[in-house]
Amino acid sequence: MANINNRIKFVSYKKVISVFLIFLCILVMINHHDTVLTTSTKNIIMDQYMEKQITLYGILEIPNIKVKQPIYPKNAKENNVDKNIMLLEETDKFIALAAHSGNGIHAYFRDLNKISLNDKILLFKENKTYEYVLDKKEEVIKNGTVEIEIFETNYLILITCSKTKDNIQEVYYAKLSKIY
């Protein structure tokens, strides 16, 4: 009888260990994407996309909330707010980006409400680094469009839904401070 109990315990431990290993593998695969993007340099990231022959508009980095994600051109199928940070518009005065703020895997702006005035936001584009400084935050009513303020200098505008108010979108204005 003791021998049967030992076999049952052994089989149970094997199952527990197997389930744990499967869970660990899934967790590593889920986090691998984020780890590559947040720990790599911009050149390694760009090289990875070039190898896959994917054209990038650039890479957005918000150091204070540990965001570092690719931005795709407006006409690319990857330029989709449900999977990536979306390039909404680019003019000679501003670049507007949007992303989700929820809790899902593609909620890249989930912690955007934690950035403060004067925080740096970087955009790596065309072998240059555009450094922006958060200048203004505002809330607007969510109605399908966002009217943005246009300034004389260049701005990066980040748009997301409020995490606390259902009918509100948050708009973050970051002023271009330098290019290097």
PDB file of N, CA, C and O in Angstrom, residues 50-125:
ATOM      1  N   MET A  50      14.312  45.639 -39.862  1.00  0.00           N
ATOM      2  CA  MET A  50      14.847  45.664 -41.221  1.00  0.00           C
ATOM      3  C   MET A  50      15.062  44.244 -41.738  1.00  0.00           C
ATOM      4  O   MET A  50      14.824  43.963 -42.907  1.00  0.00           O
ATOM      5  N   GLU A  51      15.511  43.326 -40.856  1.00  0.00           N
ATOM      6  CA  GLU A  51      15.688  41.931 -41.251  1.00  0.00           C
ATOM      7  C   GLU A  51      14.361  41.322 -41.699  1.00  0.00           C
ATOM      8  O   GLU A  51      14.310  40.515 -42.607  1.00  0.00           O
ATOM      9  N   LYS A  52      13.285  41.698 -41.037  1.00  0.00           N
ATOM     10  CA  LYS A  52      11.957  41.186 -41.384  1.00  0.00           C
ATOM     11  C   LYS A  52      11.330  41.984 -42.510  1.00  0.00           C
ATOM     12  O   LYS A  52      10.207  41.732 -42.900  1.00  0.00           O
ATOM     13  N   GLN A  53      12.036  42.979 -43.011  1.00  0.00           N
ATOM     14  CA  GLN A  53      11.589  43.861 -44.075  1.00  0.00           C
ATOM     15  C   GLN A  53      10.284  44.584 -43.710  1.00  0.00           C
ATOM     16  O   GLN A  53       9.385  44.738 -44.519  1.00  0.00           O
ATOM     17  N   ILE A  54      10.229  45.012 -42.461  1.00  0.00           N
ATOM     18  CA  ILE A  54       9.107  45.810 -41.991  1.00  0.00           C
ATOM     19  C   ILE A  54       9.599  47.249 -41.900  1.00  0.00           C
ATOM     20  O   ILE A  54      10.601  47.532 -41.271  1.00  0.00           O
ATOM     21  N   THR A  55       8.886  48.139 -42.531  1.00  0.00           N
ATOM     22  CA  THR A  55       9.258  49.547 -42.495  1.00  0.00           C
ATOM     23  C   THR A  55       8.708  50.163 -41.216  1.00  0.00           C
ATOM     24  O   THR A  55       7.543  49.987 -40.890  1.00  0.00           O
ATOM     25  N   LEU A  56       9.556  50.876 -40.526  1.00  0.00           N
ATOM     26  CA  LEU A  56       9.130  51.580 -39.323  1.00  0.00           C
ATOM     27  C   LEU A  56       9.105  53.076 -39.579  1.00  0.00           C
ATOM     28  O   LEU A  56       9.955  53.597 -40.294  1.00  0.00           O
ATOM     29  N   TYR A  57       8.148  53.740 -38.989  1.00  0.00           N
ATOM     30  CA  TYR A  57       8.147  55.200 -38.963  1.00  0.00           C
ATOM     31  C   TYR A  57       9.202  55.654 -37.961  1.00  0.00           C
ATOM     32  O   TYR A  57       9.942  56.598 -38.197  1.00  0.00           O
ATOM     33  N   GLY A  58       9.258  54.964 -36.827  1.00  0.00           N
ATOM     34  CA  GLY A  58      10.223  55.285 -35.783  1.00  0.00           C
ATOM     35  C   GLY A  58       9.966  54.460 -34.546  1.00  0.00           C
ATOM     36  O   GLY A  58       9.201  53.495 -34.571  1.00  0.00           O
ATOM     37  N   ILE A  59      10.611  54.849 -33.453  1.00  0.00           N
ATOM     38  CA  ILE A  59      10.437  54.174 -32.175  1.00  0.00           C
ATOM     39  C   ILE A  59      10.155  55.238 -31.122  1.00  0.00           C
ATOM     40  O   ILE A  59      10.889  56.222 -31.006  1.00  0.00           O
ATOM     41  N   LEU A  60       9.090  55.030 -30.368  1.00  0.00           N
ATOM     42  CA  LEU A  60       8.724  55.936 -29.285  1.00  0.00           C
ATOM     43  C   LEU A  60       9.277  55.383 -27.981  1.00  0.00           C
ATOM     44  O   LEU A  60       9.100  54.208 -27.681  1.00  0.00           O
ATOM     45  N   GLU A  61       9.932  56.252 -27.217  1.00  0.00           N
ATOM     46  CA  GLU A  61      10.416  55.852 -25.892  1.00  0.00           C
ATOM     47  C   GLU A  61       9.975  56.888 -24.875  1.00  0.00           C
ATOM     48  O   GLU A  61      10.200  58.086 -25.054  1.00  0.00           O
ATOM     49  N   ILE A  62       9.335  56.399 -23.811  1.00  0.00           N
ATOM     50  CA  ILE A  62       8.960  57.241 -22.677  1.00  0.00           C
ATOM     51  C   ILE A  62       9.655  56.625 -21.461  1.00  0.00           C
ATOM     52  O   ILE A  62       9.125  55.708 -20.832  1.00  0.00           O
ATOM     53  N   PRO A  63      10.861  57.084 -21.154  1.00  0.00           N
ATOM     54  CA  PRO A  63      11.681  56.434 -20.126  1.00  0.00           C
ATOM     55  C   PRO A  63      11.021  56.324 -18.751  1.00  0.00           C
ATOM     56  O   PRO A  63      11.152  55.291 -18.092  1.00  0.00           O
ATOM     57  N   ASN A  64      10.304  57.336 -18.307  1.00  0.00           N
ATOM     58  CA  ASN A  64       9.744  57.319 -16.947  1.00  0.00           C
ATOM     59  C   ASN A  64       8.661  56.275 -16.726  1.00  0.00           C
ATOM     60  O   ASN A  64       8.365  55.935 -15.584  1.00  0.00           O
ATOM     61  N   ILE A  65       8.062  55.776 -17.811  1.00  0.00           N
ATOM     62  CA  ILE A  65       7.062  54.712 -17.654  1.00  0.00           C
ATOM     63  C   ILE A  65       7.467  53.452 -18.420  1.00  0.00           C
ATOM     64  O   ILE A  65       6.660  52.564 -18.641  1.00  0.00           O
ATOM     65  N   LYS A  66       8.731  53.401 -18.805  1.00  0.00           N
ATOM     66  CA  LYS A  66       9.323  52.223 -19.438  1.00  0.00           C
ATOM     67  C   LYS A  66       8.578  51.761 -20.695  1.00  0.00           C
ATOM     68  O   LYS A  66       8.311  50.586 -20.880  1.00  0.00           O
ATOM     69  N   VAL A  67       8.264  52.719 -21.549  1.00  0.00           N
ATOM     70  CA  VAL A  67       7.668  52.407 -22.850  1.00  0.00           C
ATOM     71  C   VAL A  67       8.744  52.569 -23.907  1.00  0.00           C
ATOM     72  O   VAL A  67       9.452  53.581 -23.926  1.00  0.00           O
ATOM     73  N   LYS A  68       8.879  51.575 -24.752  1.00  0.00           N
ATOM     74  CA  LYS A  68       9.767  51.654 -25.913  1.00  0.00           C
ATOM     75  C   LYS A  68       9.144  50.759 -26.976  1.00  0.00           C
ATOM     76  O   LYS A  68       9.266  49.541 -26.905  1.00  0.00           O
ATOM     77  N   GLN A  69       8.446  51.386 -27.919  1.00  0.00           N
ATOM     78  CA  GLN A  69       7.661  50.634 -28.892  1.00  0.00           C
ATOM     79  C   GLN A  69       7.836  51.196 -30.296  1.00  0.00           C
ATOM     80  O   GLN A  69       8.011  52.402 -30.478  1.00  0.00           O
ATOM     81  N   PRO A  70       7.747  50.319 -31.287  1.00  0.00           N
ATOM     82  CA  PRO A  70       7.830  50.778 -32.678  1.00  0.00           C
ATOM     83  C   PRO A  70       6.569  51.532 -33.083  1.00  0.00           C
ATOM     84  O   PRO A  70       5.484  51.281 -32.570  1.00  0.00           O
ATOM     85  N   ILE A  71       6.764  52.469 -34.008  1.00  0.00           N
ATOM     86  CA  ILE A  71       5.658  53.202 -34.617  1.00  0.00           C
ATOM     87  C   ILE A  71       5.729  52.893 -36.114  1.00  0.00           C
ATOM     88  O   ILE A  71       6.791  53.002 -36.722  1.00  0.00           O
ATOM     89  N   TYR A  72       4.609  52.521 -36.680  1.00  0.00           N
ATOM     90  CA  TYR A  72       4.560  52.152 -38.091  1.00  0.00           C
ATOM     91  C   TYR A  72       4.023  53.303 -38.930  1.00  0.00           C
ATOM     92  O   TYR A  72       3.282  54.149 -38.434  1.00  0.00           O
ATOM     93  N   PRO A  73       4.370  53.334 -40.214  1.00  0.00           N
ATOM     94  CA  PRO A  73       3.844  54.382 -41.102  1.00  0.00           C
ATOM     95  C   PRO A  73       2.314  54.348 -41.158  1.00  0.00           C
ATOM     96  O   PRO A  73       1.695  53.307 -40.921  1.00  0.00           O
ATOM     97  N   LYS A  74       1.720  55.473 -41.495  1.00  0.00           N
ATOM     98  CA  LYS A  74       0.252  55.575 -41.528  1.00  0.00           C
ATOM     99  C   LYS A  74      -0.407  54.528 -42.414  1.00  0.00           C
ATOM    100  O   LYS A  74      -1.465  54.010 -42.089  1.00  0.00           O
ATOM    101  N   ASN A  75       0.224  54.198 -43.533  1.00  0.00           N
ATOM    102  CA  ASN A  75      -0.412  53.272 -44.476  1.00  0.00           C
ATOM    103  C   ASN A  75      -0.090  51.801 -44.193  1.00  0.00           C
ATOM    104  O   ASN A  75      -0.550  50.924 -44.910  1.00  0.00           O
ATOM    105  N   ALA A  76       0.674  51.500 -43.155  1.00  0.00           N
ATOM    106  CA  ALA A  76       1.033  50.114 -42.835  1.00  0.00           C
ATOM    107  C   ALA A  76      -0.107  49.424 -42.100  1.00  0.00           C
ATOM    108  O   ALA A  76      -0.787  50.039 -41.276  1.00  0.00           O
ATOM    109  N   LYS A  77      -0.282  48.146 -42.373  1.00  0.00           N
ATOM    110  CA  LYS A  77      -1.347  47.392 -41.689  1.00  0.00           C
ATOM    111  C   LYS A  77      -1.080  47.300 -40.188  1.00  0.00           C
ATOM    112  O   LYS A  77      -2.006  47.161 -39.401  1.00  0.00           O
ATOM    113  N   GLU A  78       0.188  47.423 -39.780  1.00  0.00           N
ATOM    114  CA  GLU A  78       0.544  47.371 -38.364  1.00  0.00           C
ATOM    115  C   GLU A  78       0.190  48.656 -37.623  1.00  0.00           C
ATOM    116  O   GLU A  78       0.200  48.696 -36.402  1.00  0.00           O
ATOM    117  N   ASN A  79      -0.107  49.718 -38.363  1.00  0.00           N
ATOM    118  CA  ASN A  79      -0.497  50.999 -37.750  1.00  0.00           C
ATOM    119  C   ASN A  79      -1.953  50.887 -37.303  1.00  0.00           C
ATOM    120  O   ASN A  79      -2.866  51.389 -37.941  1.00  0.00           O
ATOM    121  N   ASN A  80      -2.131  50.202 -36.179  1.00  0.00           N
ATOM    122  CA  ASN A  80      -3.456  49.839 -35.708  1.00  0.00           C
ATOM    123  C   ASN A  80      -3.465  49.972 -34.190  1.00  0.00           C
ATOM    124  O   ASN A  80      -2.660  49.331 -33.509  1.00  0.00           O
ATOM    125  N   VAL A  81      -4.341  50.778 -33.646  1.00  0.00           N
ATOM    126  CA  VAL A  81      -4.375  51.042 -32.211  1.00  0.00           C
ATOM    127  C   VAL A  81      -4.695  49.789 -31.396  1.00  0.00           C
ATOM    128  O   VAL A  81      -4.365  49.721 -30.215  1.00  0.00           O
ATOM    129  N   ASP A  82      -5.295  48.780 -32.001  1.00  0.00           N
ATOM    130  CA  ASP A  82      -5.604  47.555 -31.265  1.00  0.00           C
ATOM    131  C   ASP A  82      -4.386  46.650 -31.085  1.00  0.00           C
ATOM    132  O   ASP A  82      -4.433  45.703 -30.304  1.00  0.00           O
ATOM    133  N   LYS A  83      -3.299  46.930 -31.809  1.00  0.00           N
ATOM    134  CA  LYS A  83      -2.103  46.085 -31.689  1.00  0.00           C
ATOM    135  C   LYS A  83      -0.827  46.878 -31.403  1.00  0.00           C
ATOM    136  O   LYS A  83       0.154  46.309 -30.925  1.00  0.00           O
ATOM    137  N   ASN A  84      -0.815  48.155 -31.713  1.00  0.00           N
ATOM    138  CA  ASN A  84       0.393  48.959 -31.595  1.00  0.00           C
ATOM    139  C   ASN A  84       0.033  50.389 -31.203  1.00  0.00           C
ATOM    140  O   ASN A  84      -1.133  50.730 -31.095  1.00  0.00           O
ATOM    141  N   ILE A  85       1.060  51.189 -31.025  1.00  0.00           N
ATOM    142  CA  ILE A  85       0.839  52.628 -30.896  1.00  0.00           C
ATOM    143  C   ILE A  85       0.545  53.123 -32.309  1.00  0.00           C
ATOM    144  O   ILE A  85       1.277  52.805 -33.247  1.00  0.00           O
ATOM    145  N   MET A  86      -0.519  53.859 -32.473  1.00  0.00           N
ATOM    146  CA  MET A  86      -0.976  54.256 -33.808  1.00  0.00           C
ATOM    147  C   MET A  86      -0.534  55.677 -34.153  1.00  0.00           C
ATOM    148  O   MET A  86      -0.705  56.595 -33.356  1.00  0.00           O
ATOM    149  N   LEU A  87       0.042  55.819 -35.328  1.00  0.00           N
ATOM    150  CA  LEU A  87       0.365  57.133 -35.876  1.00  0.00           C
ATOM    151  C   LEU A  87      -0.918  57.694 -36.483  1.00  0.00           C
ATOM    152  O   LEU A  87      -1.416  57.193 -37.494  1.00  0.00           O
ATOM    153  N   LEU A  88      -1.470  58.727 -35.842  1.00  0.00           N
ATOM    154  CA  LEU A  88      -2.720  59.318 -36.326  1.00  0.00           C
ATOM    155  C   LEU A  88      -2.471  60.352 -37.416  1.00  0.00           C
ATOM    156  O   LEU A  88      -3.164  60.377 -38.426  1.00  0.00           O
ATOM    157  N   GLU A  89      -1.494  61.213 -37.161  1.00  0.00           N
ATOM    158  CA  GLU A  89      -1.262  62.327 -38.083  1.00  0.00           C
ATOM    159  C   GLU A  89       0.152  62.844 -37.905  1.00  0.00           C
ATOM    160  O   GLU A  89       0.706  62.815 -36.814  1.00  0.00           O
ATOM    161  N   GLU A  90       0.714  63.332 -39.011  1.00  0.00           N
ATOM    162  CA  GLU A  90       2.008  64.001 -38.967  1.00  0.00           C
ATOM    163  C   GLU A  90       1.934  65.216 -39.883  1.00  0.00           C
ATOM    164  O   GLU A  90       1.534  65.104 -41.035  1.00  0.00           O
ATOM    165  N   THR A  91       2.285  66.365 -39.334  1.00  0.00           N
ATOM    166  CA  THR A  91       2.376  67.596 -40.122  1.00  0.00           C
ATOM    167  C   THR A  91       3.731  68.228 -39.819  1.00  0.00           C
ATOM    168  O   THR A  91       4.511  67.685 -39.035  1.00  0.00           O
ATOM    169  N   ASP A  92       3.977  69.392 -40.383  1.00  0.00           N
ATOM    170  CA  ASP A  92       5.229  70.080 -40.071  1.00  0.00           C
ATOM    171  C   ASP A  92       5.206  70.688 -38.665  1.00  0.00           C
ATOM    172  O   ASP A  92       6.230  71.113 -38.152  1.00  0.00           O
ATOM    173  N   LYS A  93       4.051  70.699 -37.986  1.00  0.00           N
ATOM    174  CA  LYS A  93       3.918  71.265 -36.642  1.00  0.00           C
ATOM    175  C   LYS A  93       3.722  70.226 -35.543  1.00  0.00           C
ATOM    176  O   LYS A  93       3.972  70.504 -34.378  1.00  0.00           O
ATOM    177  N   PHE A  94       3.224  69.041 -35.888  1.00  0.00           N
ATOM    178  CA  PHE A  94       2.971  68.059 -34.840  1.00  0.00           C
ATOM    179  C   PHE A  94       2.946  66.632 -35.392  1.00  0.00           C
ATOM    180  O   PHE A  94       2.757  66.403 -36.579  1.00  0.00           O
ATOM    181  N   ILE A  95       3.147  65.712 -34.448  1.00  0.00           N
ATOM    182  CA  ILE A  95       2.965  64.277 -34.688  1.00  0.00           C
ATOM    183  C   ILE A  95       1.981  63.823 -33.627  1.00  0.00           C
ATOM    184  O   ILE A  95       2.181  64.079 -32.434  1.00  0.00           O
ATOM    185  N   ALA A  96       0.897  63.176 -34.034  1.00  0.00           N
ATOM    186  CA  ALA A  96      -0.111  62.702 -33.089  1.00  0.00           C
ATOM    187  C   ALA A  96      -0.115  61.178 -33.061  1.00  0.00           C
ATOM    188  O   ALA A  96      -0.193  60.528 -34.114  1.00  0.00           O
ATOM    189  N   LEU A  97      -0.009  60.629 -31.855  1.00  0.00           N
ATOM    190  CA  LEU A  97      -0.001  59.183 -31.643  1.00  0.00           C
ATOM    191  C   LEU A  97      -1.115  58.814 -30.665  1.00  0.00           C
ATOM    192  O   LEU A  97      -1.439  59.589 -29.767  1.00  0.00           O
ATOM    193  N   ALA A  98      -1.653  57.613 -30.816  1.00  0.00           N
ATOM    194  CA  ALA A  98      -2.696  57.142 -29.902  1.00  0.00           C
ATOM    195  C   ALA A  98      -2.414  55.687 -29.528  1.00  0.00           C
ATOM    196  O   ALA A  98      -1.886  54.923 -30.334  1.00  0.00           O
ATOM    197  N   ALA A  99      -2.786  55.343 -28.297  1.00  0.00           N
ATOM    198  CA  ALA A  99      -2.679  53.952 -27.833  1.00  0.00           C
ATOM    199  C   ALA A  99      -3.669  53.742 -26.698  1.00  0.00           C
ATOM    200  O   ALA A  99      -4.142  54.701 -26.079  1.00  0.00           O
ATOM    201  N   HIS A 100      -3.944  52.481 -26.434  1.00  0.00           N
ATOM    202  CA  HIS A 100      -4.877  52.133 -25.358  1.00  0.00           C
ATOM    203  C   HIS A 100      -4.240  52.360 -23.990  1.00  0.00           C
ATOM    204  O   HIS A 100      -3.020  52.289 -23.840  1.00  0.00           O
ATOM    205  N   SER A 101      -5.098  52.589 -22.992  1.00  0.00           N
ATOM    206  CA  SER A 101      -4.626  52.821 -21.632  1.00  0.00           C
ATOM    207  C   SER A 101      -5.123  51.760 -20.655  1.00  0.00           C
ATOM    208  O   SER A 101      -4.945  51.908 -19.462  1.00  0.00           O
ATOM    209  N   GLY A 102      -5.709  50.710 -21.157  1.00  0.00           N
ATOM    210  CA  GLY A 102      -6.269  49.679 -20.275  1.00  0.00           C
ATOM    211  C   GLY A 102      -5.213  48.785 -19.660  1.00  0.00           C
ATOM    212  O   GLY A 102      -4.092  49.200 -19.386  1.00  0.00           O
ATOM    213  N   ASN A 103      -5.566  47.523 -19.478  1.00  0.00           N
ATOM    214  CA  ASN A 103      -4.662  46.574 -18.835  1.00  0.00           C
ATOM    215  C   ASN A 103      -4.188  45.475 -19.773  1.00  0.00           C
ATOM    216  O   ASN A 103      -3.438  44.606 -19.368  1.00  0.00           O
ATOM    217  N   GLY A 104      -4.621  45.492 -21.012  1.00  0.00           N
ATOM    218  CA  GLY A 104      -4.267  44.425 -21.948  1.00  0.00           C
ATOM    219  C   GLY A 104      -2.828  44.500 -22.409  1.00  0.00           C
ATOM    220  O   GLY A 104      -2.096  45.457 -22.123  1.00  0.00           O
ATOM    221  N   ILE A 105      -2.424  43.493 -23.154  1.00  0.00           N
ATOM    222  CA  ILE A 105      -1.052  43.385 -23.650  1.00  0.00           C
ATOM    223  C   ILE A 105      -0.697  44.532 -24.595  1.00  0.00           C
ATOM    224  O   ILE A 105       0.462  44.908 -24.708  1.00  0.00           O
ATOM    225  N   HIS A 106      -1.674  45.106 -25.269  1.00  0.00           N
ATOM    226  CA  HIS A 106      -1.429  46.185 -26.222  1.00  0.00           C
ATOM    227  C   HIS A 106      -1.796  47.566 -25.658  1.00  0.00           C
ATOM    228  O   HIS A 106      -1.955  48.513 -26.416  1.00  0.00           O
ATOM    229  N   ALA A 107      -1.903  47.681 -24.349  1.00  0.00           N
ATOM    230  CA  ALA A 107      -2.215  48.967 -23.707  1.00  0.00           C
ATOM    231  C   ALA A 107      -0.899  49.689 -23.402  1.00  0.00           C
ATOM    232  O   ALA A 107      -0.466  49.781 -22.260  1.00  0.00           O
ATOM    233  N   TYR A 108      -0.268  50.209 -24.445  1.00  0.00           N
ATOM    234  CA  TYR A 108       1.049  50.808 -24.303  1.00  0.00           C
ATOM    235  C   TYR A 108       1.034  52.128 -23.542  1.00  0.00           C
ATOM    236  O   TYR A 108       2.050  52.547 -23.021  1.00  0.00           O
ATOM    237  N   PHE A 109      -0.125  52.781 -23.471  1.00  0.00           N
ATOM    238  CA  PHE A 109      -0.228  54.042 -22.729  1.00  0.00           C
ATOM    239  C   PHE A 109      -0.913  53.835 -21.380  1.00  0.00           C
ATOM    240  O   PHE A 109      -1.461  54.770 -20.805  1.00  0.00           O
ATOM    241  N   ARG A 110      -0.879  52.621 -20.841  1.00  0.00           N
ATOM    242  CA  ARG A 110      -1.552  52.321 -19.572  1.00  0.00           C
ATOM    243  C   ARG A 110      -1.059  53.192 -18.422  1.00  0.00           C
ATOM    244  O   ARG A 110      -1.804  53.480 -17.509  1.00  0.00           O
ATOM    245  N   ASP A 111       0.211  53.593 -18.451  1.00  0.00           N
ATOM    246  CA  ASP A 111       0.769  54.404 -17.371  1.00  0.00           C
ATOM    247  C   ASP A 111       1.051  55.839 -17.798  1.00  0.00           C
ATOM    248  O   ASP A 111       1.765  56.566 -17.103  1.00  0.00           O
ATOM    249  N   LEU A 112       0.493  56.248 -18.899  1.00  0.00           N
ATOM    250  CA  LEU A 112       0.743  57.603 -19.397  1.00  0.00           C
ATOM    251  C   LEU A 112       0.321  58.657 -18.376  1.00  0.00           C
ATOM    252  O   LEU A 112       0.952  59.705 -18.262  1.00  0.00           O
ATOM    253  N   ASN A 113      -0.711  58.355 -17.604  1.00  0.00           N
ATOM    254  CA  ASN A 113      -1.173  59.302 -16.592  1.00  0.00           C
ATOM    255  C   ASN A 113      -0.148  59.502 -15.468  1.00  0.00           C
ATOM    256  O   ASN A 113      -0.280  60.411 -14.667  1.00  0.00           O
ATOM    257  N   LYS A 114       0.903  58.699 -15.435  1.00  0.00           N
ATOM    258  CA  LYS A 114       1.941  58.811 -14.402  1.00  0.00           C
ATOM    259  C   LYS A 114       3.093  59.733 -14.810  1.00  0.00           C
ATOM    260  O   LYS A 114       3.954  60.014 -13.991  1.00  0.00           O
ATOM    261  N   ILE A 115       3.110  60.181 -16.075  1.00  0.00           N
ATOM    262  CA  ILE A 115       4.201  61.079 -16.452  1.00  0.00           C
ATOM    263  C   ILE A 115       3.870  62.496 -15.992  1.00  0.00           C
ATOM    264  O   ILE A 115       2.709  62.866 -15.835  1.00  0.00           O
ATOM    265  N   SER A 116       4.918  63.255 -15.764  1.00  0.00           N
ATOM    266  CA  SER A 116       4.776  64.603 -15.206  1.00  0.00           C
ATOM    267  C   SER A 116       5.257  65.646 -16.202  1.00  0.00           C
ATOM    268  O   SER A 116       6.016  65.335 -17.126  1.00  0.00           O
ATOM    269  N   LEU A 117       4.853  66.866 -15.980  1.00  0.00           N
ATOM    270  CA  LEU A 117       5.351  67.974 -16.792  1.00  0.00           C
ATOM    271  C   LEU A 117       6.878  67.974 -16.730  1.00  0.00           C
ATOM    272  O   LEU A 117       7.463  67.676 -15.693  1.00  0.00           O
ATOM    273  N   ASN A 118       7.501  68.266 -17.850  1.00  0.00           N
ATOM    274  CA  ASN A 118       8.956  68.289 -18.037  1.00  0.00           C
ATOM    275  C   ASN A 118       9.593  66.911 -18.183  1.00  0.00           C
ATOM    276  O   ASN A 118      10.805  66.824 -18.323  1.00  0.00           O
ATOM    277  N   ASP A 119       8.807  65.836 -18.150  1.00  0.00           N
ATOM    278  CA  ASP A 119       9.360  64.503 -18.431  1.00  0.00           C
ATOM    279  C   ASP A 119       9.761  64.426 -19.895  1.00  0.00           C
ATOM    280  O   ASP A 119       9.100  65.013 -20.764  1.00  0.00           O
ATOM    281  N   LYS A 120      10.826  63.677 -20.161  1.00  0.00           N
ATOM    282  CA  LYS A 120      11.312  63.513 -21.530  1.00  0.00           C
ATOM    283  C   LYS A 120      10.569  62.393 -22.241  1.00  0.00           C
ATOM    284  O   LYS A 120      10.250  61.361 -21.656  1.00  0.00           O
ATOM    285  N   ILE A 121      10.339  62.623 -23.523  1.00  0.00           N
ATOM    286  CA  ILE A 121       9.765  61.624 -24.427  1.00  0.00           C
ATOM    287  C   ILE A 121      10.647  61.641 -25.668  1.00  0.00           C
ATOM    288  O   ILE A 121      10.925  62.708 -26.214  1.00  0.00           O
ATOM    289  N   LEU A 122      11.085  60.479 -26.103  1.00  0.00           N
ATOM    290  CA  LEU A 122      12.006  60.392 -27.228  1.00  0.00           C
ATOM    291  C   LEU A 122      11.329  59.727 -28.420  1.00  0.00           C
ATOM    292  O   LEU A 122      10.550  58.786 -28.255  1.00  0.00           O
ATOM    293  N   LEU A 123      11.658  60.224 -29.582  1.00  0.00           N
ATOM    294  CA  LEU A 123      11.213  59.604 -30.825  1.00  0.00           C
ATOM    295  C   LEU A 123      12.451  59.400 -31.686  1.00  0.00           C
ATOM    296  O   LEU A 123      13.130  60.366 -32.038  1.00  0.00           O
ATOM    297  N   PHE A 124      12.775  58.138 -31.963  1.00  0.00           N
ATOM    298  CA  PHE A 124      13.903  57.802 -32.832  1.00  0.00           C
ATOM    299  C   PHE A 124      13.336  57.648 -34.230  1.00  0.00           C
ATOM    300  O   PHE A 124      12.476  56.803 -34.471  1.00  0.00           O
ATOM    301  N   LYS A 125      13.823  58.499 -35.149  1.00  0.00           N
ATOM    302  CA  LYS A 125      13.240  58.527 -36.488  1.00  0.00           C
ATOM    303  C   LYS A 125      14.302  58.988 -37.473  1.00  0.00           C
ATOM    304  O   LYS A 125      14.989  59.985 -37.221  1.00  0.00           O
TER     305      LYS A 125
END
